[in-house]
Amino acid sequence: MPLHDTSYDCDVLVVGASFAGAACALAAARAGLRVTVLERKTDPGERLHTTGIVVKEAAEQTWLSRAPSDCLHRVERVRLYSPRLQSLALNAPGYYFLTTDTPRLMRWLADELRRNGVDLRLGASFTQAQRDGDGWRIEGMSQGLLPIRCRARCLVGADGAKSRVAERTGLGRVNEFLYGIEYEFAGAQLPEPDALHCFVSKRYAPGYIGWIAQNPTGVQAGLALRHDPERARVPDIDGFLARVGALVGLPTAAPDATRAGLIPCSGPVFPLARDGALLTGDAAGIVSPVTAGGIHSAWAHGWTLGQALAAHVRSGGPAPEQVAIDSAPRFRTKRALRWAFDRFQFDWPFDLLLHSAPLRWAAEQVYFHKRGDSPARALRRAE
């Protein structure tokens, strides 16, 4: 198979320029493939559906380690609040999170794509794909309603939880979600800026949590709950902030920006890839069912996928479809915890056990991925 087959307009067409799509595109382009990315937004930093909170692993082990330092804010602790608003401070030596100026981070990432030879087309929406020989014939619409038609060897859907690529190619689709909403308060300052404030409350956040954190441009405050399409409701973020805002020192003010969206919580979809069409990121369900964290796992999967595509095109390496499936995290334990949390969440155990060694141990596993002590050892250490 020739490296640059002129019967194809590009080797890889990626739909979506967020973390997973960008990782896939960067890895493939740096390995010598011709990569086109369609991104429906004209500004990559607008209408975001991500908190932009980056864990240490992503901050140090991915391309995000190159991000401008002034669009990052380091957070080294978690303060966990029970439903009665008692709190427990958690930390792990050497571990941290980064909150971000997310709009600026996404614009920087778009510039990185261009600098590395990716044909990034902003304001371009994917509409249809049909199998065409060994490749895909893809249709879309650009800004100004001009049609897009191209032929690609491989098609990658990184277009979010309601993936149109998955729908058009017959791949698996995410069917279980959280629904989150987040406010941005520009210029606001928290008295405890080095902590991620997390709130457990079945009233305000059934199936998930609320959160407040300092970021480089102000404060972000969010709330998410288990999404039930039969009884869909919007999180009561105004009521939530009225209850907890003064506790963390959040100024009373109208938000300067709002972002909201669905968050996959059921694990990887099936089928995730076949016949040269592959999914990654939210489209593939590669999001922790418990924490809803997706940036690190999405980046890792997207990058692995880009490398596999390059190896296959350039030297006949393993089928990228199988690599995509094998490299997707299974989240078996976290899916079991999601099942339990959906069915057995009650406020009173958190109020009763907040300062107990077992709860601290469990919280440290969730937030810091700590390993070592078992709950029994943690309990003995605390006695």
PDB file of C-alpha atoms in Angstrom, residues 1-12 32-34 132 134-135 151-153 313:
ATOM      1  CA  MET A   1       0.000   0.000   0.000  1.00  0.00           C
ATOM      2  CA  PRO A   2       1.666   3.297  -1.064  1.00  0.00           C
ATOM      3  CA  LEU A   3       2.161   5.863   1.669  1.00  0.00           C
ATOM      4  CA  HIS A   4       0.537   8.714  -0.262  1.00  0.00           C
ATOM      5  CA  ASP A   5      -2.131   7.078  -2.397  1.00  0.00           C
ATOM      6  CA  THR A   6      -3.488   9.872  -4.589  1.00  0.00           C
ATOM      7  CA  SER A   7      -6.908   8.218  -4.750  1.00  0.00           C
ATOM      8  CA  TYR A   8      -7.404   9.451  -1.179  1.00  0.00           C
ATOM      9  CA  ASP A   9      -7.635  13.127  -0.231  1.00  0.00           C
ATOM     10  CA  CYS A  10      -6.169  12.259   3.159  1.00  0.00           C
ATOM     11  CA  ASP A  11      -5.055   9.217   5.099  1.00  0.00           C
ATOM     12  CA  VAL A  12      -7.055   9.991   8.227  1.00  0.00           C
ATOM     13  CA  GLY A  32       3.938  11.245   8.326  1.00  0.00           C
ATOM     14  CA  LEU A  33       0.245  10.734   7.526  1.00  0.00           C
ATOM     15  CA  ARG A  34      -1.946  13.288   5.794  1.00  0.00           C
ATOM     16  CA  ASP A 132     -16.001   3.351  -0.645  1.00  0.00           C
ATOM     17  CA  ASP A 134     -11.037   0.300   1.157  1.00  0.00           C
ATOM     18  CA  GLY A 135     -11.787   3.808   2.406  1.00  0.00           C
ATOM     19  CA  ARG A 151     -12.156  10.427   0.419  1.00  0.00           C
ATOM     20  CA  ALA A 152     -10.121   9.104   3.367  1.00  0.00           C
ATOM     21  CA  ARG A 153      -8.494   5.779   4.169  1.00  0.00           C
ATOM     22  CA  VAL A 313      -0.564   2.762   6.641  1.00  0.00           C
TER      23      VAL A 313
END
